[in-house]
Tab-separated table of C-alpha atoms in Angstrom:
chain	number	residue	atom	x	y	z
A	554	UNK	CA	64.878	83.509	57.503
A	555	UNK	CA	67.920	82.094	58.636
A	556	UNK	CA	68.508	79.578	61.666
A	557	UNK	CA	68.589	82.552	64.169
A	558	UNK	CA	65.662	84.453	62.739
A	559	UNK	CA	63.713	80.875	62.824
A	560	UNK	CA	64.426	80.616	66.579
A	561	UNK	CA	63.200	84.141	67.207
A	562	UNK	CA	59.926	83.477	65.243
A	563	UNK	CA	59.316	80.343	67.118
A	564	UNK	CA	60.226	81.962	70.397
A	565	UNK	CA	62.787	79.167	71.070
A	566	UNK	CA	66.448	79.548	72.601
A	567	UNK	CA	67.685	76.537	70.623
A	568	UNK	CA	66.291	73.495	68.568
A	569	UNK	CA	66.070	71.507	71.835
A	570	UNK	CA	63.201	73.590	73.027
A	571	UNK	CA	61.180	72.565	70.157
A	572	UNK	CA	58.341	70.803	72.089
A	573	UNK	CA	54.916	72.716	71.766
A	574	UNK	CA	52.229	72.294	69.110
A	575	UNK	CA	52.237	76.133	68.438
A	576	UNK	CA	55.716	75.991	67.417
A	577	UNK	CA	55.369	73.134	65.102
A	578	UNK	CA	52.190	74.835	63.544
A	579	UNK	CA	53.992	77.891	63.052
A	580	UNK	CA	56.891	76.201	61.479
A	581	UNK	CA	54.443	74.536	58.823
A	582	UNK	CA	52.113	77.244	58.355
A	583	UNK	CA	54.266	80.364	58.100
A	584	UNK	CA	54.304	82.417	54.849
A	585	UNK	CA	57.919	83.304	55.365
A	586	UNK	CA	60.615	81.674	53.302
A	587	UNK	CA	62.920	79.554	55.652
A	588	UNK	CA	66.082	78.336	54.649
A	589	UNK	CA	66.442	74.683	54.154
A	590	UNK	CA	69.536	74.743	56.471
A	591	UNK	CA	67.894	76.551	59.174
A	592	UNK	CA	64.998	73.794	59.400
A	593	UNK	CA	67.679	71.045	59.085
A	594	UNK	CA	69.785	72.524	62.000
A	595	UNK	CA	66.547	73.019	64.115
A	596	UNK	CA	65.728	69.321	63.674
A	597	UNK	CA	69.088	68.217	64.189
A	598	UNK	CA	69.031	69.882	67.616
A	599	UNK	CA	65.561	68.763	68.442
A	600	UNK	CA	64.454	65.761	70.489
A	601	UNK	CA	63.508	63.099	67.782
A	602	UNK	CA	60.860	61.527	70.043
A	603	UNK	CA	59.132	65.085	70.486
A	604	UNK	CA	59.045	65.634	66.748
A	605	UNK	CA	57.522	62.546	65.965
A	606	UNK	CA	54.806	63.288	68.442
A	607	UNK	CA	54.435	66.915	67.148
A	608	UNK	CA	54.041	65.646	63.768
A	609	UNK	CA	51.364	63.244	64.752
A	610	UNK	CA	49.588	65.795	66.838
A	611	UNK	CA	49.624	68.213	63.907
A	612	UNK	CA	48.436	65.918	61.608
A	613	UNK	CA	45.627	64.884	63.636
A	614	UNK	CA	44.465	68.363	64.102
A	615	UNK	CA	44.979	69.051	60.301
A	616	UNK	CA	42.913	65.866	59.590
A	617	UNK	CA	40.044	66.913	61.871
A	618	UNK	CA	39.636	70.401	60.143
A	619	UNK	CA	39.170	69.081	56.790
A	620	UNK	CA	35.584	69.459	55.296
A	621	UNK	CA	33.277	66.595	55.048
A	622	UNK	CA	33.576	64.158	51.723
A	623	UNK	CA	37.340	64.833	51.555
A	624	UNK	CA	38.239	61.350	51.061
A	625	UNK	CA	41.248	61.786	48.538
A	626	UNK	CA	42.898	64.524	50.323
A	627	UNK	CA	42.286	62.821	53.864
A	628	UNK	CA	44.055	59.786	52.542
A	629	UNK	CA	46.904	61.746	51.020
A	630	UNK	CA	47.610	63.765	54.315
A	631	UNK	CA	47.330	60.544	56.026
A	632	UNK	CA	49.988	59.113	54.006
A	633	UNK	CA	52.337	62.029	54.533
A	634	UNK	CA	51.725	61.913	58.492
A	635	UNK	CA	52.965	58.387	58.227
A	636	UNK	CA	55.873	59.348	55.941
A	637	UNK	CA	56.986	62.217	58.201
A	638	UNK	CA	56.479	60.245	61.748
A	639	UNK	CA	58.183	57.308	60.236
A	640	UNK	CA	61.146	59.420	59.118
A	641	UNK	CA	61.385	61.143	62.360
A	642	UNK	CA	61.420	58.004	64.246
A	643	UNK	CA	64.205	56.883	62.233
A	644	UNK	CA	66.356	59.889	62.722
A	645	UNK	CA	69.676	58.663	64.286
A	646	UNK	CA	72.322	60.312	62.225
A	647	UNK	CA	72.785	63.336	59.946
A	648	UNK	CA	71.625	61.429	56.841
A	649	UNK	CA	68.420	60.436	58.576
A	650	UNK	CA	67.846	64.182	59.499
A	651	UNK	CA	68.242	65.211	55.899
A	652	UNK	CA	65.823	62.613	54.819
A	653	UNK	CA	63.308	63.866	57.104
A	654	UNK	CA	64.108	67.429	56.222
A	655	UNK	CA	63.798	66.998	52.578
A	656	UNK	CA	60.174	65.404	52.936
A	657	UNK	CA	59.326	68.033	55.493
A	658	UNK	CA	60.285	70.995	53.373
A	659	UNK	CA	58.475	69.320	50.391
A	660	UNK	CA	55.211	69.073	52.491
A	661	UNK	CA	55.565	72.696	53.904
A	662	UNK	CA	56.083	74.200	50.624
A	663	UNK	CA	53.173	72.197	49.018
A	664	UNK	CA	50.804	72.742	52.064
A	665	UNK	CA	51.253	76.371	52.607
A	666	UNK	CA	52.358	77.830	49.114
A	667	UNK	CA	52.130	75.589	46.115
A	668	UNK	CA	48.780	73.626	46.461
A	669	UNK	CA	45.558	74.727	45.052
A	670	UNK	CA	42.294	74.078	46.239
A	671	UNK	CA	38.888	75.349	44.543
A	672	UNK	CA	36.320	76.849	46.902
A	673	UNK	CA	32.923	77.410	45.382
A	674	UNK	CA	30.581	79.546	47.562
A	675	UNK	CA	27.386	77.622	48.162
A	676	UNK	CA	25.136	80.844	48.114
A	677	UNK	CA	26.903	81.794	44.660
A	678	UNK	CA	29.652	83.945	43.506
A	679	UNK	CA	33.121	83.312	42.011
A	680	UNK	CA	35.170	80.617	43.036
A	681	UNK	CA	38.188	81.130	45.379
A	682	UNK	CA	41.531	79.402	45.047
A	683	UNK	CA	43.402	78.646	48.176
A	684	UNK	CA	46.272	76.403	49.503
A	685	UNK	CA	45.268	73.296	51.462
A	686	UNK	CA	46.340	75.184	54.483
A	687	UNK	CA	43.893	78.123	53.564
A	688	UNK	CA	41.178	75.836	52.646
A	689	UNK	CA	41.366	73.855	56.114
A	690	UNK	CA	41.078	77.447	57.931
A	691	UNK	CA	38.107	78.434	55.632
A	692	UNK	CA	36.506	74.922	56.806
A	693	UNK	CA	37.145	75.552	60.367
A	694	UNK	CA	35.506	79.141	60.194
A	695	UNK	CA	32.570	77.692	58.204
A	696	UNK	CA	31.901	75.371	61.006
A	697	UNK	CA	31.635	78.462	63.379
A	698	UNK	CA	29.253	80.066	61.246
A	699	UNK	CA	31.252	81.446	58.417
A	700	UNK	CA	30.592	81.261	54.873
A	701	UNK	CA	29.788	77.677	53.258
A	702	UNK	CA	31.707	76.306	50.459
A	703	UNK	CA	32.299	73.421	48.256
A	704	UNK	CA	35.687	72.174	48.255
A	705	UNK	CA	37.703	70.760	45.257
A	706	UNK	CA	41.136	69.345	46.285
A	707	UNK	CA	41.722	67.634	42.891
A	708	UNK	CA	44.390	70.068	41.971
A	709	UNK	CA	46.239	69.411	45.340
A	710	UNK	CA	46.419	65.785	44.829
A	711	UNK	CA	49.586	65.840	42.879
A	712	UNK	CA	52.065	65.328	45.639
A	713	UNK	CA	55.460	63.535	45.197
A	714	UNK	CA	55.294	60.832	47.789
A	715	UNK	CA	56.538	57.753	46.385
A	716	UNK	CA	56.984	55.865	49.255
A	717	UNK	CA	56.789	56.451	53.216
A	718	UNK	CA	58.334	55.006	56.343
A	719	UNK	CA	56.121	53.334	58.810
A	720	UNK	CA	57.067	52.934	62.407
A	721	UNK	CA	56.195	49.450	63.443
A	722	UNK	CA	54.236	50.866	66.255
A	723	UNK	CA	51.793	52.258	63.680
A	724	UNK	CA	51.250	48.750	62.433
A	725	UNK	CA	51.089	46.653	65.749
A	726	UNK	CA	47.722	46.097	67.301
A	727	UNK	CA	49.464	44.970	70.508
A	728	UNK	CA	51.631	46.712	72.861
A	729	UNK	CA	54.621	44.441	72.119
A	730	UNK	CA	55.772	46.339	69.078
A	731	UNK	CA	59.161	45.690	67.784
A	732	UNK	CA	61.397	48.882	67.163
A	733	UNK	CA	62.399	49.701	63.903
A	734	UNK	CA	60.674	50.905	60.670
A	735	UNK	CA	59.561	49.502	57.212
A	736	UNK	CA	59.236	51.437	53.770
A	737	UNK	CA	55.977	51.020	52.119
A	738	UNK	CA	55.162	52.101	48.602
A	739	UNK	CA	51.323	52.692	47.926
A	740	UNK	CA	51.696	50.060	44.972
A	741	UNK	CA	52.448	47.373	47.484
A	742	UNK	CA	48.960	47.163	48.993
A	743	UNK	CA	48.277	47.814	52.493
A	744	UNK	CA	50.816	48.416	55.039
A	745	UNK	CA	51.814	44.968	56.709
A	746	UNK	CA	51.355	42.999	53.507
A	747	UNK	CA	54.024	40.760	52.444
A	748	UNK	CA	55.321	39.726	49.086
A	749	UNK	CA	58.262	37.539	47.748
A	750	UNK	CA	60.790	40.291	48.761
A	751	UNK	CA	59.727	39.821	52.728
A	752	UNK	CA	58.128	43.330	52.668
């Protein structure tokens, strides 16, 4: 879908109206093909603080929906959350918007279309293969009394996330956070660790 179709789908008049959780969820979870340029224009028009807030809220909801014993996928999704929220917080010009949209587009495609999770019915039967999005939906339904599964996220862990941008506010324990961001690579150790490069 192009930009005008995307606005209609999200029930928005412009990107500046992107302020509700449901719109962000619909944008991420839609099975429809959405042009890169449409998503880029949407976020270019949106309030950047609101985008960061919506990203954080959406991922918190996703993490709560994971089945028990989901350590590795929980960790990966948390890293993606830090990446996207950090990039959203850093959006000041067109290049910043493009960096955020690149990561958002990659996540959306992986989460709703490309990832593969194996669900094995606990009462027997053939295994099912779902995206991470649909596996989390199955986990939520299971908690409401639906069919119970064993979840294998191993094939979904191959996500191309080399580094992520973490807002200082994510790292500070006090309220006197400094403005700005740092870039953290998983190989560097825990966020906040320093080395000879001063990272």
